[in-house]
Amino acid sequence: MYHLKPVMNQNVVCEVPTCMYPLKPVCTFSFDPKAFSDSNTGLIGGTGVDPMSIEIDNLLQKAENDELRMLAERQQRVLQQLAELKNEILSLRTELKLNAPAAAQATPSLKSKAELKAEPINLTYLQDFVVNASPEYVPYSLLALKNLWKDRLNLHVECFTHSTVSKLSEEALNFQTAISNSTATAVASNLPQIKVTLIWKNVGAYTEMITSPTSYVPICGEVNILRFLSRCGPSEFNYEQQDNVDEVDSILDACYLLLNKQNVKQRQQILRTLGSKLGKAAGFGGAEMSLCDIAFTSAVKQVQRTVAKDINPNMAKCMGRVATTVGL
């Protein structure tokens, strides 16, 4: 082919104006041939690595090391501040003399019911109260506790009928007769006493307990009344002194829901949950009578018309044991 003359002459000299200061090149780097030579052969560029890439990697590595060093220094300062704060707190405890009674303030260990001992009842905890209950939802637990505590505490119950109730149900009449027939014996007359005034009133399933007529702050729910009585009654029946207090509270809450849920399917689901907790045991507290057995029996008896077909044989056996023991 024919020859073509060069379009641009490389020897052209460009005159740079002198009216402005010169600027150094931005992209400059120092090239050290030894840094990029092969350690085995000693040849430069034997590995084919770009010197610019190696320089960038070195810069990034240096920045990362600086960040790690700053983070380590910051962590050390934080640990030092925590150590100083700990020393200040210990010095305050020493000044306030809080170290000596630490052992005395330790939480007492929980015990099983068999290990609980019968202690004298604190009379300052005993307080008369009023219970408003519906004739359709009879609080059988009051009769159960009256018979269960007959040798330790006299639970004296008097029944009245509110003007809004025209006629008592058959269950309420039988309950009233049973709790009135528990005549005071010579032993009961010498025992500490709680006077309970039971008023049949249209309050639905929300049984109310009133300790102060002036303030009228009711405690709603039969299981909550049981909780109150277990705290001020005989110590061997106080479930909060036992090691399974969380499990007992969950069972009592389920009994509360069993009473106050109006939907039949919800009641059946709660009853199945209680059945799974009971399992094949004789009662929720094992061989001994417990507060859960009383709450469960009372709740099931009140809603038995709607959940009768869902009561399994072991539930019926547990209820029968409670009825035989405490006279429900």
Short mmCIF file of C-alpha atoms in Angstrom, two decimals:
data_model
loop_
_atom_site.label_atom_id
_atom_site.label_comp_id
_atom_site.label_asym_id
_atom_site.label_seq_id
_atom_site.Cartn_x
_atom_site.Cartn_y
_atom_site.Cartn_z
CA MET A 1 0.00 0.00 0.00
CA TYR A 2 1.08 3.59 -0.37
CA HIS A 3 2.66 5.51 2.48
CA LEU A 4 0.81 8.16 4.42
CA LYS A 5 2.51 11.11 5.99
CA PRO A 6 2.20 11.49 9.78
CA VAL A 7 -0.81 13.50 10.81
CA MET A 8 0.83 14.88 13.96
CA ASN A 9 4.43 15.72 14.50
CA GLN A 10 5.71 14.50 17.87
CA ASN A 11 8.49 17.06 17.94
CA VAL A 12 6.14 19.99 18.14
CA VAL A 13 7.01 22.23 21.07
CA CYS A 14 4.02 23.62 22.98
CA GLU A 15 4.58 26.95 24.55
CA VAL A 16 3.11 27.08 28.04
CA PRO A 17 1.87 30.49 29.21
CA THR A 18 3.64 32.02 32.16
CA CYS A 19 0.67 33.95 33.52
CA MET A 20 -0.33 31.07 35.92
CA TYR A 21 1.58 28.92 38.37
CA PRO A 22 2.42 25.36 37.35
CA LEU A 23 0.47 22.42 38.85
CA LYS A 24 2.08 19.15 39.65
CA PRO A 25 0.54 15.96 38.20
CA VAL A 26 -2.23 14.52 40.38
CA CYS A 27 -1.66 10.82 39.59
CA THR A 28 1.93 10.25 40.65
CA PHE A 29 3.41 7.35 42.55
CA SER A 30 6.87 6.25 43.43
CA PHE A 31 8.01 3.17 41.64
CA ASP A 32 10.48 0.97 43.47
CA PRO A 33 11.75 -1.81 41.18
CA LYS A 34 12.81 -3.94 44.16
CA ALA A 35 9.28 -3.89 45.62
CA PHE A 36 7.83 -5.42 42.48
CA SER A 37 10.57 -7.93 41.69
CA ASP A 38 10.05 -11.66 41.92
CA SER A 39 11.60 -13.07 45.10
CA ASN A 40 12.53 -16.33 43.39
CA THR A 41 13.94 -15.12 40.07
CA GLY A 42 14.79 -11.54 40.97
CA LEU A 43 13.18 -10.37 37.75
CA ILE A 44 11.19 -7.20 37.68
CA GLY A 45 7.57 -7.72 36.80
CA GLY A 46 8.01 -11.47 36.80
CA THR A 47 4.58 -11.96 38.39
CA GLY A 48 2.82 -9.61 36.03
CA VAL A 49 1.34 -7.52 38.90
CA ASP A 50 0.40 -3.94 38.17
CA PRO A 51 2.46 -1.58 40.39
CA MET A 52 -0.54 0.77 40.68
CA SER A 53 -2.75 -2.05 42.06
CA ILE A 54 -0.14 -2.98 44.64
CA GLU A 55 0.16 0.63 45.74
CA ILE A 56 -3.63 0.90 46.13
CA ASP A 57 -3.71 -2.32 48.19
CA ASN A 58 -1.00 -0.95 50.46
CA LEU A 59 -2.96 2.27 51.02
CA LEU A 60 -6.16 0.38 51.84
CA GLN A 61 -4.33 -1.93 54.22
CA LYS A 62 -2.79 1.05 55.98
CA ALA A 63 -6.22 2.73 56.34
CA GLU A 64 -7.74 -0.47 57.73
CA ASN A 65 -4.94 -0.84 60.25
CA ASP A 66 -5.45 2.75 61.37
CA GLU A 67 -9.20 2.15 61.91
CA LEU A 68 -8.54 -1.01 63.93
CA ARG A 69 -5.98 0.79 66.04
CA MET A 70 -8.41 3.65 66.74
CA LEU A 71 -11.18 1.17 67.63
CA ALA A 72 -8.90 -0.70 70.03
CA GLU A 73 -7.90 2.55 71.73
CA ARG A 74 -11.55 3.56 72.10
CA GLN A 75 -12.44 0.18 73.60
CA GLN A 76 -9.60 0.49 76.06
CA ARG A 77 -10.82 3.90 77.18
CA VAL A 78 -14.38 2.55 77.69
CA LEU A 79 -13.11 -0.39 79.76
CA GLN A 80 -11.04 1.96 81.87
CA GLN A 81 -14.09 4.18 82.51
CA LEU A 82 -16.16 1.12 83.53
CA ALA A 83 -13.46 0.03 85.94
CA GLU A 84 -13.39 3.50 87.52
CA LEU A 85 -17.21 3.49 87.81
CA LYS A 86 -17.12 0.09 89.52
CA ASN A 87 -14.59 1.34 92.03
CA GLU A 88 -16.76 4.38 92.78
CA ILE A 89 -19.83 2.19 93.38
CA LEU A 90 -17.88 -0.11 95.69
CA SER A 91 -16.62 2.87 97.64
CA LEU A 92 -20.20 4.18 98.00
CA ARG A 93 -21.38 0.78 99.28
CA THR A 94 -18.59 0.84 101.84
CA GLU A 95 -19.50 4.35 102.97
CA LEU A 96 -23.21 3.49 103.25
CA LYS A 97 -22.44 0.21 105.06
CA LEU A 98 -24.39 -1.92 102.62
CA ASN A 99 -22.02 -4.86 102.59
CA ALA A 100 -22.83 -6.29 106.04
CA PRO A 101 -26.59 -6.99 105.67
CA ALA A 102 -26.21 -8.40 102.16
CA ALA A 103 -26.44 -11.97 103.42
CA ALA A 104 -29.51 -11.18 105.52
CA GLN A 105 -31.28 -9.63 102.53
CA ALA A 106 -30.86 -12.73 100.40
CA THR A 107 -34.08 -14.07 98.92
CA PRO A 108 -35.40 -16.98 100.96
CA SER A 109 -35.40 -20.29 99.14
CA LEU A 110 -38.75 -21.58 97.97
CA LYS A 111 -40.00 -24.86 99.34
CA SER A 112 -42.40 -27.57 98.34
CA LYS A 113 -45.72 -27.86 100.15
CA ALA A 114 -44.50 -30.88 102.12
CA GLU A 115 -41.66 -28.78 103.57
CA LEU A 116 -43.90 -25.89 104.65
CA LYS A 117 -44.57 -25.75 108.37
CA ALA A 118 -47.72 -24.54 110.06
CA GLU A 119 -46.89 -21.17 111.55
CA PRO A 120 -49.14 -19.00 113.75
CA ILE A 121 -51.52 -16.85 111.72
CA ASN A 122 -50.71 -13.16 111.72
CA LEU A 123 -53.85 -11.52 113.09
CA THR A 124 -52.96 -8.16 111.52
CA TYR A 125 -53.61 -9.68 108.07
CA LEU A 126 -57.13 -10.82 108.95
CA GLN A 127 -59.77 -8.42 107.66
CA ASP A 128 -63.51 -8.80 107.20
CA PHE A 129 -64.75 -8.30 103.65
CA VAL A 130 -67.83 -8.45 101.43
CA VAL A 131 -68.28 -10.70 98.39
CA ASN A 132 -70.80 -9.90 95.66
CA ALA A 133 -71.60 -13.05 93.69
CA SER A 134 -74.20 -13.99 91.13
CA PRO A 135 -76.57 -16.89 91.93
CA GLU A 136 -75.66 -18.30 88.50
CA TYR A 137 -71.94 -18.36 89.36
CA VAL A 138 -71.66 -19.74 92.89
CA PRO A 139 -68.21 -19.22 94.54
CA TYR A 140 -67.72 -22.80 95.73
CA SER A 141 -64.14 -22.01 96.77
CA LEU A 142 -65.40 -20.22 99.89
CA LEU A 143 -67.08 -23.41 101.10
CA ALA A 144 -63.96 -25.42 100.21
CA LEU A 145 -61.62 -23.16 102.19
CA LYS A 146 -64.04 -23.05 105.13
CA ASN A 147 -63.93 -26.85 105.40
CA LEU A 148 -60.22 -27.14 104.56
CA TRP A 149 -59.16 -24.62 107.20
CA LYS A 150 -61.56 -25.76 109.91
CA ASP A 151 -58.69 -26.60 112.29
CA ARG A 152 -56.63 -23.46 111.57
CA LEU A 153 -58.92 -20.54 110.66
CA ASN A 154 -62.62 -19.90 111.10
CA LEU A 155 -64.00 -18.55 107.82
CA HIS A 156 -67.39 -17.29 108.97
CA VAL A 157 -69.72 -16.69 105.98
CA GLU A 158 -73.12 -14.99 106.16
CA CYS A 159 -75.37 -14.86 103.10
CA PHE A 160 -77.77 -12.08 102.04
CA THR A 161 -79.78 -11.41 98.91
CA HIS A 162 -79.73 -8.10 97.04
CA SER A 163 -82.99 -6.50 96.01
CA THR A 164 -82.09 -6.90 92.31
CA VAL A 165 -82.22 -10.70 92.65
CA SER A 166 -85.81 -11.96 92.60
CA LYS A 167 -85.06 -15.65 93.11
CA LEU A 168 -82.03 -17.70 93.97
CA SER A 169 -80.97 -20.58 91.77
CA GLU A 170 -80.99 -24.14 93.07
CA GLU A 171 -77.18 -24.20 93.17
CA ALA A 172 -77.12 -21.01 95.27
CA LEU A 173 -79.69 -22.39 97.70
CA ASN A 174 -77.75 -25.64 98.15
CA PHE A 175 -74.52 -23.70 98.65
CA GLN A 176 -76.15 -21.41 101.19
CA THR A 177 -77.53 -24.38 103.10
CA ALA A 178 -74.18 -26.19 103.08
CA ILE A 179 -72.16 -23.21 104.27
CA SER A 180 -74.74 -22.36 106.96
CA ASN A 181 -74.85 -25.93 108.29
CA SER A 182 -71.16 -25.74 109.15
CA THR A 183 -71.94 -24.93 112.78
CA ALA A 184 -69.27 -23.37 114.93
CA THR A 185 -67.64 -25.86 117.26
CA ALA A 186 -65.76 -25.21 120.46
CA VAL A 187 -62.48 -25.48 118.54
CA ALA A 188 -63.64 -23.03 115.85
CA SER A 189 -64.67 -20.46 118.41
CA ASN A 190 -61.10 -20.28 119.70
CA LEU A 191 -59.55 -19.95 116.24
CA PRO A 192 -58.70 -16.71 114.40
CA GLN A 193 -61.70 -15.57 112.37
CA ILE A 194 -62.45 -13.82 109.08
CA LYS A 195 -66.02 -12.68 108.65
CA VAL A 196 -67.25 -12.85 105.05
CA THR A 197 -70.53 -11.24 104.03
CA LEU A 198 -71.77 -12.91 100.86
CA ILE A 199 -74.38 -10.89 98.92
CA TRP A 200 -76.20 -12.52 96.03
CA LYS A 201 -76.17 -9.84 93.35
CA ASN A 202 -76.40 -9.67 89.56
CA VAL A 203 -72.68 -9.22 88.82
CA GLY A 204 -72.33 -12.02 86.26
CA ALA A 205 -69.20 -14.14 86.30
CA TYR A 206 -67.16 -11.28 87.80
CA THR A 207 -67.37 -12.15 91.49
CA GLU A 208 -66.35 -9.08 93.50
CA MET A 209 -64.53 -8.80 96.80
CA ILE A 210 -64.69 -5.48 98.72
CA THR A 211 -62.46 -4.89 101.71
CA SER A 212 -63.22 -1.19 102.21
CA PRO A 213 -66.83 0.03 101.76
CA THR A 214 -65.73 3.68 101.73
CA SER A 215 -63.19 3.46 98.90
CA TYR A 216 -65.00 0.62 97.06
CA VAL A 217 -62.05 -0.82 95.17
CA PRO A 218 -63.22 -4.33 94.27
CA ILE A 219 -61.03 -7.35 93.62
CA CYS A 220 -62.66 -9.07 90.66
CA GLY A 221 -62.53 -12.78 90.03
CA GLU A 222 -62.95 -15.78 92.30
CA VAL A 223 -59.34 -16.92 91.76
CA ASN A 224 -58.09 -13.51 92.90
CA ILE A 225 -60.11 -13.89 96.08
CA LEU A 226 -58.38 -17.24 96.55
CA ARG A 227 -55.02 -15.54 96.08
CA PHE A 228 -55.91 -12.98 98.77
CA LEU A 229 -57.06 -15.63 101.23
CA SER A 230 -53.99 -17.82 100.62
CA ARG A 231 -51.74 -14.92 101.65
CA CYS A 232 -53.54 -14.09 104.89
CA GLY A 233 -54.64 -17.64 105.77
CA PRO A 234 -52.61 -20.58 107.11
CA SER A 235 -49.01 -20.47 105.91
CA GLU A 236 -48.96 -24.12 104.80
CA PHE A 237 -51.59 -23.29 102.15
CA ASN A 238 -49.79 -20.23 100.76
CA TYR A 239 -48.76 -21.30 97.26
CA GLU A 240 -46.36 -18.34 96.92
CA GLN A 241 -44.05 -20.07 99.42
CA GLN A 242 -43.68 -23.08 97.12
CA ASP A 243 -41.22 -23.72 94.33
CA ASN A 244 -43.82 -23.96 91.52
CA VAL A 245 -45.42 -20.55 92.01
CA ASP A 246 -45.30 -19.67 88.27
CA GLU A 247 -47.09 -22.86 87.30
CA VAL A 248 -49.76 -22.30 89.97
CA ASP A 249 -50.36 -18.74 88.74
CA SER A 250 -50.79 -19.93 85.16
CA ILE A 251 -53.36 -22.54 86.26
CA LEU A 252 -55.28 -19.97 88.32
CA ASP A 253 -55.30 -17.58 85.35
CA ALA A 254 -56.67 -20.36 83.15
CA CYS A 255 -59.45 -21.01 85.68
CA TYR A 256 -60.28 -17.30 85.63
CA LEU A 257 -60.54 -17.34 81.82
CA LEU A 258 -62.66 -20.50 81.92
CA LEU A 259 -65.27 -18.58 83.94
CA ASN A 260 -65.18 -15.27 82.11
CA LYS A 261 -64.99 -16.42 78.49
CA GLN A 262 -68.55 -16.51 77.16
CA ASN A 263 -67.65 -18.29 73.90
CA VAL A 264 -68.16 -22.05 74.23
CA LYS A 265 -65.25 -22.90 71.91
CA GLN A 266 -62.89 -20.74 73.94
CA ARG A 267 -64.01 -22.43 77.14
CA GLN A 268 -63.44 -25.85 75.55
CA GLN A 269 -59.93 -24.82 74.48
CA ILE A 270 -59.09 -23.57 77.99
CA LEU A 271 -60.48 -26.75 79.51
CA ARG A 272 -58.26 -28.84 77.21
CA THR A 273 -55.27 -26.76 78.31
CA LEU A 274 -56.09 -27.43 81.96
CA GLY A 275 -56.52 -31.10 81.14
CA SER A 276 -53.05 -31.24 79.60
CA LYS A 277 -51.58 -29.56 82.71
CA LEU A 278 -53.36 -32.06 84.95
CA GLY A 279 -52.27 -35.04 82.86
CA LYS A 280 -52.74 -38.33 84.67
CA ALA A 281 -52.01 -36.95 88.14
CA ALA A 282 -54.55 -37.10 90.94
CA GLY A 283 -54.51 -33.29 91.20
CA PHE A 284 -52.60 -30.22 90.13
CA GLY A 285 -50.65 -30.38 93.38
CA GLY A 286 -50.05 -34.12 93.16
CA ALA A 287 -51.32 -36.27 95.98
CA GLU A 288 -51.94 -33.27 98.25
CA MET A 289 -54.92 -30.94 97.97
CA SER A 290 -53.89 -27.64 96.39
CA LEU A 291 -55.41 -24.25 95.69
CA CYS A 292 -55.47 -25.09 91.97
CA ASP A 293 -57.67 -28.13 92.60
CA ILE A 294 -60.20 -25.96 94.44
CA ALA A 295 -60.17 -23.22 91.78
CA PHE A 296 -60.49 -25.77 88.97
CA THR A 297 -63.37 -27.64 90.62
CA SER A 298 -65.26 -24.43 91.40
CA ALA A 299 -64.80 -23.06 87.87
CA VAL A 300 -65.87 -26.28 86.15
CA LYS A 301 -68.94 -26.66 88.39
CA GLN A 302 -70.06 -23.13 87.40
CA VAL A 303 -69.76 -23.72 83.64
CA GLN A 304 -70.46 -27.44 83.65
CA ARG A 305 -73.57 -27.02 81.51
CA THR A 306 -71.53 -25.81 78.52
CA VAL A 307 -68.41 -28.00 78.84
CA ALA A 308 -69.80 -31.19 80.37
CA LYS A 309 -68.90 -33.34 77.35
CA ASP A 310 -65.27 -32.11 77.35
CA ILE A 311 -64.51 -33.21 80.93
CA ASN A 312 -62.26 -36.27 80.69
CA PRO A 313 -62.31 -39.07 83.29
CA ASN A 314 -59.21 -37.84 85.13
CA MET A 315 -60.72 -34.34 85.47
CA ALA A 316 -63.89 -35.89 86.88
CA LYS A 317 -61.77 -37.94 89.28
CA CYS A 318 -59.92 -34.82 90.46
CA MET A 319 -63.22 -32.98 91.01
CA GLY A 320 -64.61 -35.97 92.90
CA ARG A 321 -61.60 -35.99 95.22
CA VAL A 322 -62.04 -32.30 95.96
CA ALA A 323 -65.78 -32.76 96.58
CA THR A 324 -65.08 -35.61 98.99
CA THR A 325 -62.28 -33.85 100.84
CA VAL A 326 -63.76 -30.37 101.30
CA GLY A 327 -67.47 -31.15 100.92
CA LEU A 328 -68.42 -29.45 97.66
#
